[in-house]
Coordinates of C-alpha atoms in Angstrom, one line a residue:
X1 CA -40.1 18.2 -10.2
X2 CA -36.5 18.5 -9.1
X3 CA -33.1 17.6 -10.6
X4 CA -30.6 15.6 -8.6
X5 CA -27.1 15.1 -10.0
X6 CA -25.4 11.7 -9.3
X7 CA -21.7 12.2 -9.0
X8 CA -19.1 9.6 -10.1
X9 CA -15.9 10.6 -8.5
X10 CA -13.2 7.9 -8.1
X11 CA -12.5 9.0 -4.5
X12 CA -14.6 9.4 -1.4
X13 CA -14.5 12.7 0.5
X14 CA -15.4 12.7 4.2
X15 CA -18.0 15.4 5.1
X16 CA -17.6 16.2 8.8
X17 CA -21.0 16.9 10.3
X18 CA -21.1 18.6 13.7
X19 CA -24.2 17.8 15.8
X20 CA -25.3 20.0 18.8
X21 CA -27.8 18.4 21.2
X22 CA -29.5 18.8 24.5
X23 CA -28.8 15.7 26.7
X24 CA -29.5 16.4 30.3
X25 CA -32.5 18.7 30.3
X26 CA -35.5 16.6 31.3
X27 CA -37.9 19.4 30.6
X28 CA -36.8 19.3 26.9
X29 CA -36.6 15.5 26.6
X30 CA -40.0 15.0 25.0
X31 CA -39.2 17.6 22.3
X32 CA -35.5 17.5 21.5
X33 CA -33.8 15.1 23.8
X34 CA -30.5 13.5 22.5
X35 CA -31.3 10.0 23.7
X36 CA -34.6 10.0 21.7
X37 CA -33.6 11.9 18.5
X38 CA -29.9 11.7 17.6
X39 CA -30.0 8.5 15.5
X40 CA -32.4 10.3 13.1
X41 CA -29.2 11.4 11.4
X42 CA -28.3 7.8 10.7
X43 CA -31.7 7.2 9.1
X44 CA -31.3 10.4 7.0
X45 CA -27.8 9.2 6.0
X46 CA -29.3 6.0 4.7
X47 CA -31.9 7.9 2.7
X48 CA -29.2 10.2 1.2
X49 CA -27.3 7.1 0.2
X50 CA -30.4 5.4 -1.2
X51 CA -31.1 8.5 -3.4
X52 CA -27.4 8.8 -4.3
X53 CA -27.4 12.5 -3.4
X54 CA -23.8 12.4 -2.4
X55 CA -22.4 9.1 -3.6
X56 CA -18.7 10.1 -3.4
X57 CA -19.0 11.5 0.0
X58 CA -19.2 9.9 3.4
X59 CA -21.0 11.6 6.4
X60 CA -19.0 11.5 9.6
X61 CA -20.6 12.8 12.8
X62 CA -19.1 14.7 15.7
X63 CA -21.3 15.3 18.8
X64 CA -21.4 18.1 21.3
X65 CA -23.9 19.0 24.0
X66 CA -24.8 22.6 24.4
X67 CA -27.7 22.0 26.8
X68 CA -29.4 25.2 25.4
X69 CA -26.8 27.2 27.3
X70 CA -25.5 30.2 25.4
X71 CA -22.1 30.0 26.9
X72 CA -21.7 26.4 25.9
X73 CA -23.2 27.2 22.5
X74 CA -20.5 29.7 21.7
X75 CA -17.7 27.5 22.9
X76 CA -18.8 24.3 21.3
X77 CA -19.7 25.8 17.9
X78 CA -16.3 27.4 17.8
X79 CA -14.7 24.1 18.7
X80 CA -16.6 22.2 16.0
X81 CA -15.6 24.7 13.3
X82 CA -12.1 25.6 14.3
X83 CA -10.8 22.4 16.0
X84 CA -12.9 19.6 14.5
X85 CA -13.0 21.2 11.0
X86 CA -16.7 20.4 10.4
X87 CA -18.2 21.2 7.0
X88 CA -21.7 21.8 8.5
X89 CA -23.4 22.1 11.8
X90 CA -26.8 20.5 12.5
X91 CA -28.2 22.3 15.4
X92 CA -28.5 23.9 17.9
X93 CA -32.0 23.1 19.0
X94 CA -32.8 26.2 21.1
X95 CA -33.2 29.8 20.1
X96 CA -30.7 31.2 22.7
X97 CA -27.9 28.9 21.5
X98 CA -28.8 29.1 17.8
X99 CA -28.2 32.9 17.9
X100 CA -24.6 32.4 19.1
X101 CA -23.7 29.4 16.9
X102 CA -25.2 31.2 13.8
X103 CA -22.8 34.1 14.3
X104 CA -19.9 31.7 14.4
X105 CA -21.1 29.9 11.3
X106 CA -21.5 33.1 9.4
X107 CA -18.0 34.3 10.4
X108 CA -16.5 31.0 9.1
X109 CA -19.0 30.8 6.2
X110 CA -20.1 27.3 7.4
X111 CA -23.7 26.1 6.7
X112 CA -25.7 25.6 9.9
X113 CA -29.2 24.0 10.0
X114 CA -31.2 24.8 13.2
X115 CA -34.1 22.6 14.2
X116 CA -36.4 21.9 17.2
X117 CA -36.9 24.9 19.4
X118 CA -34.8 27.3 17.4
X119 CA -37.8 29.5 16.8
X120 CA -36.3 33.0 16.6
X121 CA -37.4 35.1 13.7
X122 CA -34.0 36.9 13.7
X123 CA -32.5 33.8 12.0
X124 CA -34.6 34.5 8.9
X125 CA -32.6 37.7 8.2
X126 CA -30.7 36.4 5.1
X127 CA -28.5 39.5 5.0
X128 CA -27.3 38.9 8.5
X129 CA -27.3 35.1 8.5
X130 CA -26.6 34.0 4.9
X131 CA -25.3 30.6 5.9
X132 CA -28.2 29.5 8.1
X133 CA -31.1 27.2 7.3
X134 CA -34.0 26.8 9.8
X135 CA -36.2 23.7 9.8
X136 CA -38.1 24.6 13.0
X137 CA -41.1 26.9 13.0
X138 CA -40.3 30.5 13.7
X139 CA -42.3 32.4 16.3
X140 CA -42.8 35.2 13.8
X141 CA -44.7 32.7 11.6
X142 CA -46.8 31.9 14.7
X143 CA -47.6 35.6 14.8
X144 CA -48.7 35.4 11.2
X145 CA -51.0 32.5 12.0
X146 CA -52.5 34.3 15.0
X147 CA -53.1 37.3 12.8
X148 CA -54.8 35.2 10.2
X149 CA -57.2 33.8 12.7
X150 CA -58.0 37.2 14.2
X151 CA -58.8 38.5 10.8
X152 CA -61.1 35.6 10.1
X153 CA -63.2 36.2 13.1
X154 CA -63.1 40.0 12.9
X155 CA -61.2 40.4 16.2
X156 CA -59.2 43.7 16.2
X157 CA -58.2 44.2 19.8
X158 CA -56.3 41.7 21.8
X159 CA -54.4 41.3 25.1
X160 CA -51.2 39.3 25.1
X161 CA -50.1 37.4 28.2
X162 CA -47.0 35.3 28.4
X163 CA -45.2 33.2 31.0
X164 CA -41.8 33.7 32.4
X165 CA -41.7 30.2 34.0
X166 CA -39.1 29.4 31.3
X167 CA -35.3 28.9 31.5
X168 CA -34.5 28.8 27.8
X169 CA -36.1 32.2 27.0
X170 CA -38.6 30.6 24.6
X171 CA -41.6 32.6 25.8
X172 CA -39.7 35.9 25.8
X173 CA -38.5 35.2 22.2
X174 CA -42.1 34.2 21.2
X175 CA -43.5 37.3 22.7
X176 CA -41.0 39.6 21.0
X177 CA -41.4 37.9 17.6
X178 CA -45.2 37.8 17.7
X179 CA -45.4 41.4 18.9
X180 CA -43.1 42.4 15.9
X181 CA -45.7 40.8 13.6
X182 CA -48.7 42.3 15.3
X183 CA -47.1 45.7 15.5
X184 CA -46.3 45.5 11.8
X185 CA -49.9 44.8 11.1
X186 CA -51.0 47.7 13.2
X187 CA -48.6 50.2 11.5
X188 CA -49.1 49.0 8.0
X189 CA -52.9 48.7 8.3
X190 CA -53.5 45.3 6.9
X191 CA -56.7 45.3 4.9
X192 CA -59.6 42.9 5.2
X193 CA -63.1 42.6 3.8
X194 CA -64.3 44.8 6.7
X195 CA -61.6 47.4 6.2
X196 CA -58.4 48.3 8.0
X197 CA -57.3 46.1 10.9
X198 CA -55.8 47.7 14.0
X199 CA -54.6 45.4 16.7
X200 CA -53.9 46.8 20.1
X201 CA -51.4 44.7 22.0
X202 CA -51.1 44.8 25.8
X203 CA -48.3 42.6 27.2
X204 CA -48.6 41.3 30.7
X205 CA -46.3 38.8 32.4
X206 CA -47.3 37.2 35.7
X207 CA -44.3 36.6 38.0
X208 CA -45.7 33.1 38.7
X209 CA -48.8 31.1 37.7
X210 CA -50.2 30.9 41.2
X211 CA -53.9 31.7 41.3
X212 CA -53.5 35.1 42.9
X213 CA -50.9 36.2 40.4
X214 CA -53.0 35.1 37.4
X215 CA -56.0 37.0 38.7
X216 CA -53.9 40.2 39.3
X217 CA -52.9 40.3 35.7
X218 CA -56.1 39.2 34.1
X219 CA -57.9 41.9 36.0
X220 CA -55.4 44.5 34.8
X221 CA -56.4 44.1 31.1
X222 CA -59.9 42.8 31.5
X223 CA -61.4 46.3 31.0
X224 CA -59.4 46.9 27.8
X225 CA -59.4 43.6 25.8
X226 CA -61.6 40.5 25.5
X227 CA -59.6 38.5 23.0
X228 CA -56.6 37.2 25.0
X229 CA -53.6 35.5 23.4
X230 CA -51.8 33.4 26.0
X231 CA -48.2 32.0 25.8
X232 CA -48.1 29.8 28.8
X233 CA -45.3 27.3 29.5
X234 CA -46.8 23.9 30.4
X235 CA -43.7 22.0 31.6
X236 CA -41.3 23.1 34.3
X237 CA -37.8 22.0 34.9
X238 CA -37.1 19.0 37.2
X239 CA -33.9 17.6 38.7
X240 CA -32.2 14.6 37.0
X241 CA -32.8 12.5 40.1
X242 CA -36.5 12.8 39.5
X243 CA -36.2 11.3 36.0
X244 CA -38.6 8.5 36.7
X245 CA -41.4 10.9 37.5
X246 CA -43.8 12.2 34.8
X247 CA -43.2 15.9 34.1
X248 CA -45.6 17.9 36.1
X249 CA -46.7 21.4 34.9
X250 CA -50.3 22.2 34.7
X251 CA -49.9 26.0 34.4
X252 CA -52.5 26.3 31.7
X253 CA -55.0 24.5 33.9
X254 CA -54.2 26.7 36.9
X255 CA -54.5 29.8 34.6
X256 CA -57.9 28.9 33.1
X257 CA -59.5 27.8 36.4
X258 CA -58.3 31.0 38.1
X259 CA -59.9 33.0 35.2
X260 CA -63.1 31.1 35.5
X261 CA -63.3 31.4 39.3
X262 CA -62.9 35.2 39.1
X263 CA -65.6 35.6 36.4
X264 CA -63.2 36.2 33.5
X265 CA -64.3 33.2 31.6
X266 CA -67.7 33.9 30.2
X267 CA -69.4 34.9 26.9
X268 CA -67.3 38.1 26.8
X269 CA -63.8 36.6 26.9
X270 CA -61.9 34.4 24.4
X271 CA -58.6 32.8 25.4
X272 CA -56.3 31.6 22.5
X273 CA -53.3 29.6 23.6
X274 CA -50.5 29.7 21.1
X275 CA -47.2 27.8 21.0
X276 CA -44.6 26.5 18.6
X277 CA -43.9 23.6 21.0
X278 CA -47.3 22.1 21.6
X279 CA -49.8 19.6 20.5
X280 CA -52.9 21.6 21.2
X281 CA -54.7 20.5 24.2
X282 CA -52.5 17.3 24.5
X283 CA -49.5 17.6 26.8
X284 CA -46.7 15.2 25.7
X285 CA -45.0 13.1 28.4
X286 CA -41.9 10.9 28.4
X287 CA -42.2 7.5 26.7
X288 CA -44.6 8.7 24.0
X289 CA -47.6 9.2 26.2
X290 CA -49.6 12.3 26.7
X291 CA -52.4 13.8 28.9
X292 CA -55.1 16.2 28.3
X293 CA -54.4 19.7 29.5
X294 CA -57.3 19.8 32.0
X295 CA -56.3 16.7 33.9
X296 CA -55.0 17.4 37.4
X297 CA -51.4 16.3 38.0
X298 CA -51.3 17.2 41.6
X299 CA -51.6 15.1 44.8
X300 CA -54.2 15.3 46.3
X301 CA -56.5 15.9 43.3
X302 CA -58.9 18.8 43.3
X303 CA -61.6 16.8 41.5
X304 CA -62.2 19.7 39.0
X305 CA -61.2 17.9 35.8
X306 CA -64.8 17.9 34.4
X307 CA -65.1 21.6 35.3
X308 CA -61.7 22.3 33.7
X309 CA -62.7 20.5 30.5
X310 CA -65.8 22.8 30.1
X311 CA -63.6 25.8 30.8
X312 CA -61.1 24.8 28.1
X313 CA -63.9 24.2 25.7
X314 CA -64.3 28.0 25.7
X315 CA -60.7 28.4 24.6
X316 CA -58.8 27.8 21.3
X317 CA -55.3 26.6 20.5
X318 CA -52.9 27.5 17.7
X319 CA -49.8 25.2 17.5
X320 CA -47.5 23.4 15.1
X321 CA -48.5 20.1 16.6
X322 CA -44.8 19.7 17.6
X323 CA -43.7 19.2 14.0
X324 CA -45.8 16.1 13.3
X325 CA -47.4 15.7 9.9
X326 CA -46.1 12.5 8.5
X327 CA -48.6 9.6 7.9
X328 CA -49.0 7.8 11.2
X329 CA -47.9 4.4 9.9
X330 CA -44.7 5.9 8.3
X331 CA -43.8 7.9 11.4
X332 CA -44.3 4.9 13.7
X333 CA -41.7 3.0 11.7
X334 CA -39.4 6.0 11.9
X335 CA -40.0 6.3 15.7
X336 CA -39.0 2.6 16.2
X337 CA -35.9 3.1 14.1
X338 CA -34.8 6.2 16.0
X339 CA -35.0 4.3 19.3
X340 CA -33.4 1.1 18.1
X341 CA -30.5 2.8 16.3
X342 CA -29.3 4.8 19.3
X343 CA -27.1 1.8 20.0
X344 CA -25.3 2.2 16.7
X345 CA -22.0 4.2 16.2
X346 CA -21.2 7.0 16.8
X347 CA -23.8 7.2 19.6
X348 CA -23.3 3.7 21.1
X349 CA -26.1 4.5 23.6
X350 CA -27.2 1.3 25.3
X351 CA -27.4 1.5 29.1
X352 CA -27.8 5.3 29.1
X353 CA -30.8 5.0 26.7
X354 CA -32.7 2.2 28.6
X355 CA -36.0 2.7 30.2
X356 CA -39.6 3.7 29.4
X357 CA -38.6 7.4 29.3
X358 CA -36.5 6.7 26.3
X359 CA -38.8 4.3 24.5
X360 CA -40.4 6.8 22.0
X361 CA -38.8 9.3 19.6
X362 CA -38.6 13.0 20.6
X363 CA -41.3 15.1 19.0
X364 CA -38.9 16.9 16.7
X365 CA -36.8 14.0 15.7
X366 CA -38.4 14.2 12.3
X367 CA -37.0 17.7 11.9
X368 CA -33.5 16.4 12.6
X369 CA -33.9 13.9 9.8
X370 CA -35.2 16.6 7.5
X371 CA -32.3 18.9 8.4
X372 CA -29.7 16.4 7.2
X373 CA -31.7 15.6 4.1
X374 CA -32.1 19.3 3.2
X375 CA -28.4 19.8 3.6
X376 CA -27.7 16.9 1.3
X377 CA -30.1 18.1 -1.3
X378 CA -28.7 21.7 -1.1
X379 CA -25.2 20.4 -1.3
X380 CA -26.0 18.3 -4.3
X381 CA -27.3 21.3 -6.1
X382 CA -24.3 23.4 -5.0
X383 CA -21.7 20.8 -6.2
X384 CA -23.4 20.5 -9.5
X385 CA -22.5 24.2 -10.1
X386 CA -19.2 24.3 -8.3
X387 CA -17.4 21.1 -7.1
X388 CA -15.2 23.0 -4.7
X389 CA -18.0 24.7 -2.8
X390 CA -18.7 21.8 -0.4
X391 CA -17.9 24.1 2.6
X392 CA -19.3 27.4 1.3
X393 CA -22.2 28.1 3.6
X394 CA -23.5 31.1 1.6
X395 CA -23.6 29.2 -1.7
X396 CA -25.2 26.1 -0.1
X397 CA -28.0 28.2 1.4
X398 CA -28.5 29.8 -2.0
X399 CA -29.5 26.4 -3.3
X400 CA -31.9 25.6 -0.4
X401 CA -35.2 26.3 -2.2
X402 CA -37.0 22.9 -2.3
X403 CA -40.2 21.1 -1.5
X404 CA -40.6 17.4 -0.4
X405 CA -42.5 15.1 1.9
X406 CA -40.3 14.9 5.0
X407 CA -40.5 13.1 8.3
X408 CA -41.9 16.2 9.9
X409 CA -44.5 16.7 7.2
X410 CA -44.3 18.7 4.0
X411 CA -41.0 20.6 3.9
X412 CA -41.0 23.8 1.8
X413 CA -37.8 25.8 2.1
X414 CA -37.8 29.5 1.1
X415 CA -35.0 31.5 -0.5
X416 CA -34.3 33.1 2.9
X417 CA -33.3 29.7 4.3
X418 CA -36.5 29.4 6.4
X419 CA -39.1 26.7 6.3
X420 CA -42.6 27.7 5.4
X421 CA -44.7 26.3 8.4
X422 CA -48.1 24.8 8.8
X423 CA -50.2 25.4 11.9
X424 CA -53.2 23.8 13.5
X425 CA -56.2 25.6 15.0
X426 CA -57.8 23.3 17.6
X427 CA -60.8 23.4 19.9
X428 CA -62.5 21.0 22.3
X429 CA -65.6 18.9 21.3
X430 CA -68.6 18.2 23.5
X431 CA -67.2 14.8 24.4
X432 CA -63.9 16.3 25.6
X433 CA -61.9 15.4 22.5
X434 CA -59.6 17.7 20.7
X435 CA -61.2 18.9 17.4
X436 CA -59.2 20.3 14.4
X437 CA -61.1 23.4 13.5
X438 CA -58.8 24.7 10.8
X439 CA -55.3 25.0 9.4
X440 CA -53.0 28.0 8.7
X441 CA -50.3 27.8 6.1
X442 CA -47.7 30.5 6.2
X443 CA -45.6 31.6 3.2
X444 CA -43.7 34.8 2.5
X445 CA -44.9 36.3 5.7
X446 CA -48.6 35.9 4.7
X447 CA -51.0 33.4 6.3
X448 CA -53.9 31.5 4.8
X449 CA -56.5 30.3 7.3
X450 CA -58.6 27.4 6.1
X451 CA -61.6 26.5 8.2
X452 CA -62.5 22.8 8.4
X453 CA -65.9 23.1 10.1
X454 CA -69.3 23.3 8.3
X455 CA -70.9 25.7 10.7
X456 CA -69.2 28.2 13.0
X457 CA -71.6 27.2 15.7
X458 CA -69.5 24.0 16.0
X459 CA -66.7 26.2 17.5
X460 CA -68.9 27.9 20.0
X461 CA -71.0 25.0 21.3
X462 CA -69.9 25.9 24.9
X463 CA -71.1 29.5 24.3
X464 CA -74.5 28.8 23.0
X465 CA -73.3 28.8 19.4
X466 CA -72.6 32.5 19.3
X467 CA -69.2 34.0 18.2
X468 CA -67.7 36.3 21.0
X469 CA -67.7 40.0 20.1
X470 CA -64.5 41.9 19.5
X471 CA -65.8 44.7 21.8
X472 CA -68.6 44.4 24.4
X473 CA -71.9 45.6 23.1
X474 CA -71.8 48.4 25.7
X475 CA -68.1 49.1 25.4
X476 CA -65.4 48.3 28.0
X477 CA -66.7 51.1 30.3
X478 CA -70.3 50.1 29.8
X479 CA -71.2 53.5 28.4
X480 CA -71.8 52.6 24.8
X481 CA -74.9 50.5 25.0
X482 CA -77.4 51.0 22.2
X483 CA -79.7 53.8 23.4
X484 CA -83.3 53.0 24.3
X485 CA -85.5 55.1 22.2
X486 CA -88.3 55.4 24.8
X487 CA -85.9 56.3 27.6
X488 CA -84.0 58.8 25.5
X489 CA -87.1 60.5 24.2
X490 CA -89.6 60.4 27.1
X491 CA -90.5 64.1 26.8
X492 CA -91.1 64.1 23.1
X493 CA -93.1 60.9 23.3
X494 CA -95.3 62.5 26.0
X495 CA -95.9 65.6 23.9
X496 CA -96.7 63.5 20.8
X497 CA -99.0 61.3 22.8
X498 CA -100.9 64.3 24.3
X499 CA -101.2 65.8 20.8
X500 CA -102.5 62.6 19.3
X501 CA -105.0 62.3 22.2
X502 CA -106.2 65.9 21.6
X503 CA -106.7 65.3 17.9
X504 CA -108.7 62.2 18.6
X505 CA -110.7 64.0 21.3
X506 CA -111.4 66.9 18.9
X507 CA -112.5 64.5 16.1
X508 CA -114.9 62.7 18.4
X509 CA -116.3 65.9 19.8
X510 CA -116.9 67.3 16.3
X511 CA -118.7 64.2 15.2
X512 CA -121.0 64.4 18.2
X513 CA -121.8 68.1 17.7
X514 CA -122.8 67.5 14.1
X515 CA -125.3 64.9 15.0

């Protein structure tokens, strides 16, 4: 239960809201694109008015495009705060620009709410960023989710491979934050029912995802680890003139088929794909469509889709399902509203928002809605205590603890300004469908893995129903196989056998002599 104060001022104060978007990055359109997400703030504004959270205040929006470029991020966040006199910034949507804008917001004590792909764990440092709220899922939380799954299956040694086919540094940030989590587990000795957990992390980064490059790096750690965490970018950047084409990608498919062809996809290896910007084995495309990760996107086709599906059936996926979580019917209405209201002020996006590519809301549009709503709720609580603190970022974030059903699922905000996330653990069924195997909720840096299968054999159907071992039965070097008693004790067995034979012979001889 929460308390909301309804104000009854006789005047209306304008709250200037700065919005930072990505507009002309086709590779980010399905996730955080301006043309398919921005109007979520209007829908949130209506909800704020409906609940009378800020009845004597009017939200006014000022828009800037940082394009996930750190240089633009620093300039535009400064411009919004200093020149436009905004009271809050909603955005940026990428980790690289969120860092920069957050520093500005802290300096001016302005609240800032990051969403979308602003996944950096650094933003959760409340001492360093006391005016920052984060609605997106942090990559550190993904590390917590990975750790929870590893504990559940008793896997204590992993290799960690990540892609650098990435221009917004997402993979590098993911790698760093996840490694911080796993290193912390190693050093602190997290306990489990089987005792202390020690996780050895080996980081490898292929220069490209060509088959030869993949094989080089898999071979490098194949004799050290069999549980492989893979952060592999699925979508590559395209030029704006190619906007009518479907986004290509296919790196995961190239990766897993290369591993299979080289003999690194068998009963001894487990590949776990992990990402904060994914829907498991479904790859989102422009216009609200998607494809399965094993489907070939090249021309001509290699006719290996069925083979690739079986290969992916031996892998697992941990993701946030791209922020989805709202009931399908409710979200569909929200999706239609986002697209239709882009024509409304201040966006007035008509001709520029036409076409199939802009016919479905961006995956993280729900987080944008929730960012505005969280701000309004926190500001409501703040003004109830101090009516002059409408621009005091530190005080507003101190009032951010809340839980509600948002457009991006259940929103539970912690006292450090970070949202407690929810992850999905997916596999592939025998008919080629994505199967939800479990969920991982993360709170206060601890993860709770909840399996949703009745028998673990359901996970390993492509492996004969047997869970892969953490370490090969004979060790990585093949020198730790259980010793064969007969081979190891041939001499002793011969001596014992001879002795037994002599005893039997003597007994028979004695019996004959007596008679």
